[in-house]
Tab-separated table of C-alpha atoms and ligand atoms in Angstrom:
chain	number	residue	atom	x	y	z
Z	1	MET	CA	-0.231	-1.861	-15.889
Z	2	GLU	CA	-1.181	-2.803	-19.404
Z	3	PHE	CA	0.229	-5.936	-20.991
Z	4	LYS	CA	1.564	-5.915	-24.544
Z	5	PHE	CA	3.081	-9.402	-24.428
Z	6	CYS	CA	1.745	-12.511	-22.739
Z	7	PRO	CA	3.311	-12.760	-19.249
Z	8	GLN	CA	3.022	-16.562	-19.508
Z	9	CYS	CA	4.356	-17.412	-22.977
Z	10	GLY	CA	5.717	-14.122	-24.352
Z	11	GLU	CA	3.415	-14.025	-27.388
Z	12	ARG	CA	2.338	-10.558	-28.598
Z	13	LEU	CA	-1.180	-9.897	-27.341
Z	14	VAL	CA	-3.979	-8.907	-29.699
Z	15	PRO	CA	-7.072	-6.870	-28.812
Z	16	LYS	CA	-10.147	-9.023	-28.378
Z	17	LEU	CA	-13.704	-8.020	-27.543
Z	18	CYS	CA	-14.538	-9.207	-24.019
Z	19	GLY	CA	-18.190	-8.391	-23.358
Z	20	ASP	CA	-18.715	-5.169	-21.409
Z	21	ASP	CA	-14.975	-4.542	-21.091
Z	22	GLY	CA	-14.540	-3.841	-24.801
Z	23	ASN	CA	-11.185	-4.680	-26.345
Z	24	VAL	CA	-8.850	-6.471	-23.947
Z	25	PRO	CA	-5.264	-7.654	-24.667
Z	26	PHE	CA	-5.610	-11.363	-25.461
Z	27	CYS	CA	-3.112	-14.203	-25.901
Z	28	GLU	CA	-4.202	-16.473	-28.732
Z	29	ARG	CA	-1.702	-19.163	-27.754
Z	30	CYS	CA	-2.857	-19.359	-24.099
Z	31	SER	CA	-6.404	-18.434	-25.065
Z	32	ARG	CA	-6.880	-15.945	-22.226
Z	33	PRO	CA	-7.245	-12.193	-21.762
Z	34	PHE	CA	-4.815	-10.140	-19.660
Z	35	PHE	CA	-6.805	-7.293	-18.162
Z	36	PRO	CA	-4.892	-4.120	-17.332
Z	37	PHE	CA	-4.578	-3.665	-13.560
Z	38	SER	CA	-2.910	-1.566	-10.881
Z	39	TYR	CA	-0.502	-3.254	-8.472
Z	40	PRO	CA	-2.202	-3.701	-5.087
Z	41	CYS	CA	-0.319	-2.413	-2.041
Z	42	VAL	CA	-1.100	-2.051	1.606
Z	43	LEU	CA	-0.692	1.201	3.464
Z	44	CYS	CA	-0.491	0.652	7.217
Z	45	LEU	CA	-1.319	3.269	9.773
Z	46	CYS	CA	0.550	1.982	12.826
Z	47	ILE	CA	-1.103	3.258	15.956
Z	48	THR	CA	-0.784	2.403	19.643
Z	49	GLU	CA	-3.629	0.408	21.180
Z	50	ASP	CA	-4.883	3.487	23.062
Z	51	GLY	CA	-4.866	5.467	19.788
Z	52	SER	CA	-2.559	8.187	21.110
Z	53	GLU	CA	0.589	7.732	19.012
Z	54	ILE	CA	1.499	6.696	15.492
Z	55	ALA	CA	4.740	5.336	14.091
Z	56	LEU	CA	6.000	7.036	10.936
Z	57	ILE	CA	9.002	6.218	8.831
Z	58	LYS	CA	11.387	7.980	6.487
Z	59	GLN	CA	12.518	6.336	3.276
Z	60	SER	CA	14.735	8.572	1.193
Z	61	TYR	CA	14.062	6.592	-1.983
Z	62	VAL	CA	10.302	7.187	-1.602
Z	63	SER	CA	10.006	10.696	-0.172
Z	64	GLU	CA	11.792	13.291	1.937
Z	65	HIS	CA	8.675	13.450	4.120
Z	66	TYR	CA	7.519	11.079	6.805
Z	67	VAL	CA	5.369	8.283	5.386
Z	68	CYS	CA	3.437	5.265	6.666
Z	69	VAL	CA	4.605	1.684	6.432
Z	70	ALA	CA	3.604	0.336	3.009
Z	71	GLY	CA	4.390	-2.488	0.664
Z	72	TYR	CA	3.295	-4.727	-2.167
Z	73	ILE	CA	0.993	-7.651	-1.582
Z	74	LYS	CA	2.806	-10.848	-2.509
Z	75	GLN	CA	1.280	-13.479	-4.752
Z	76	GLY	CA	-1.059	-15.685	-2.744
Z	77	GLU	CA	-1.072	-13.327	0.237
Z	78	THR	CA	-4.140	-11.534	1.612
Z	79	PRO	CA	-3.956	-7.756	2.181
Z	80	GLU	CA	-4.347	-8.369	5.935
Z	81	SER	CA	-1.380	-10.712	6.143
Z	82	ALA	CA	0.651	-8.353	3.918
Z	83	ALA	CA	-0.101	-5.487	6.331
Z	84	VAL	CA	0.987	-7.523	9.383
Z	85	ARG	CA	4.131	-8.702	7.557
Z	86	GLU	CA	5.124	-5.199	6.382
Z	87	VAL	CA	4.730	-3.726	9.879
Z	88	MET	CA	6.994	-6.449	11.275
Z	89	GLU	CA	9.537	-6.171	8.429
Z	90	GLU	CA	9.792	-2.387	8.298
Z	91	ILE	CA	9.581	-1.374	11.965
Z	92	GLY	CA	9.757	-4.639	13.909
Z	93	LEU	CA	6.391	-4.398	15.643
Z	94	GLU	CA	3.786	-7.062	16.221
Z	95	THR	CA	0.289	-6.125	15.070
Z	96	VAL	CA	-2.406	-6.756	17.684
Z	97	SER	CA	-5.316	-6.027	15.345
Z	98	CYS	CA	-5.555	-5.017	11.726
Z	99	ARG	CA	-8.628	-3.384	10.210
Z	100	TYR	CA	-9.409	-2.154	6.712
Z	101	VAL	CA	-10.186	1.566	6.445
Z	102	LYS	CA	-10.404	2.632	2.787
Z	103	SER	CA	-8.710	2.265	-0.583
Z	104	TYR	CA	-6.884	4.909	-2.611
Z	105	TYR	CA	-5.508	5.057	-6.125
Z	106	TYR	CA	-1.943	6.353	-6.443
Z	107	GLU	CA	-1.586	7.471	-10.028
Z	108	LYS	CA	2.138	8.243	-9.990
Z	109	ARG	CA	3.000	4.582	-9.453
Z	110	ASP	CA	-0.234	3.061	-10.758
Z	111	ASN	CA	-0.849	1.464	-7.360
Z	112	LEU	CA	-4.093	0.487	-5.728
Z	113	MET	CA	-3.427	1.325	-2.083
Z	114	LEU	CA	-5.482	-0.552	0.503
Z	115	GLY	CA	-5.452	1.406	3.732
Z	116	TYR	CA	-5.301	-0.495	7.027
Z	117	VAL	CA	-5.063	0.605	10.597
Z	118	CYS	CA	-2.708	-1.658	12.521
Z	119	LYS	CA	-2.982	-1.471	16.295
Z	120	VAL	CA	0.444	-2.219	17.708
Z	121	LYS	CA	2.012	-2.482	21.141
Z	122	LYS	CA	4.255	0.512	21.589
Z	123	GLY	CA	7.820	-0.652	21.515
Z	124	ARG	CA	11.268	0.105	20.228
Z	125	LEU	CA	11.188	0.583	16.455
Z	126	VAL	CA	13.609	-1.740	14.697
Z	127	THR	CA	13.903	-0.707	11.082
Z	128	SER	CA	14.730	-2.816	8.042
Z	129	CYS	CA	17.399	-1.753	5.555
Z	130	GLU	CA	14.584	-0.327	3.369
Z	131	VAL	CA	13.816	2.222	6.077
Z	132	ASP	CA	16.088	5.128	7.029
Z	133	SER	CA	14.411	5.971	10.309
Z	134	ALA	CA	11.223	5.423	12.274
Z	135	GLU	CA	9.733	7.398	15.120
Z	136	TRP	CA	6.708	7.600	17.396
Z	137	PHE	CA	4.632	10.784	17.293
Z	138	PRO	CA	1.462	11.943	19.033
Z	139	VAL	CA	-1.341	11.581	16.452
Z	140	LYS	CA	-1.773	15.336	15.961
Z	141	LYS	CA	1.939	15.881	15.395
Z	142	GLY	CA	1.986	12.954	12.960
Z	143	GLN	CA	-0.837	14.500	10.980
Z	144	GLU	CA	1.255	17.643	10.522
Z	145	LEU	CA	4.365	15.726	9.496
Z	146	LEU	CA	2.666	13.784	6.714
Z	147	ARG	CA	2.762	15.586	3.383
Z	148	ASN	CA	-0.418	17.552	2.723
Z	149	SER	CA	-2.988	15.576	0.690
Z	150	SER	CA	-0.689	12.550	0.636
Z	151	ILE	CA	-2.427	9.194	0.767
Z	152	ALA	CA	-0.931	8.549	4.213
Z	153	GLN	CA	-2.462	11.787	5.486
Z	154	LEU	CA	-5.808	10.893	3.888
Z	155	LEU	CA	-5.730	7.475	5.537
Z	156	LEU	CA	-5.107	9.038	8.944
Z	157	LYS	CA	-7.910	11.561	8.329
Z	158	ASP	CA	-10.327	8.850	7.153
Z	159	TYR	CA	-9.439	6.660	10.127
Z	160	LEU	CA	-9.961	9.502	12.636
Z	161	GLY	CA	-13.145	10.567	10.829
Z	162	GLY	CA	-14.580	7.078	11.188
Z	163	MET	CA	-14.021	7.177	14.949
Z	164	GLU	CA	-16.360	10.136	15.503
C	201	LIG	ZN1	0.360	-16.730	-23.818
């Protein structure tokens, strides 16, 4: 996201040289630069503690394919607590452990996706109104259901690759 107006006072921003970054949108009233950035999100691979099954969801407003739990990181929140919160909100599961895997850039939505693996106790999936359905799948089946080259599929691949 690139700012054209100051998000604090609404003044039109002007380009200003900021060292190595070159010209950066700057608010002369607040006397501060507003660097362009991509919204940070968490992508959560929800897997049973024994690593045998993953929980995938369907969200018609996002994709017709199965996807992983994901969401924006709230102001003041760490990615880890966002991951735990999203897993609870979207599928109603408690995260036993949460570990960072890798980050991905999602150009279509200008999102910086931080990939986490969330070990969860297998239980009944209770979905939020944001989620159409959620289901458990054996890992291999899940891999096939995720859209080819999607970030969710990459996260699963990177997670499994790191286990070898
Ligand atoms: Zn300002």
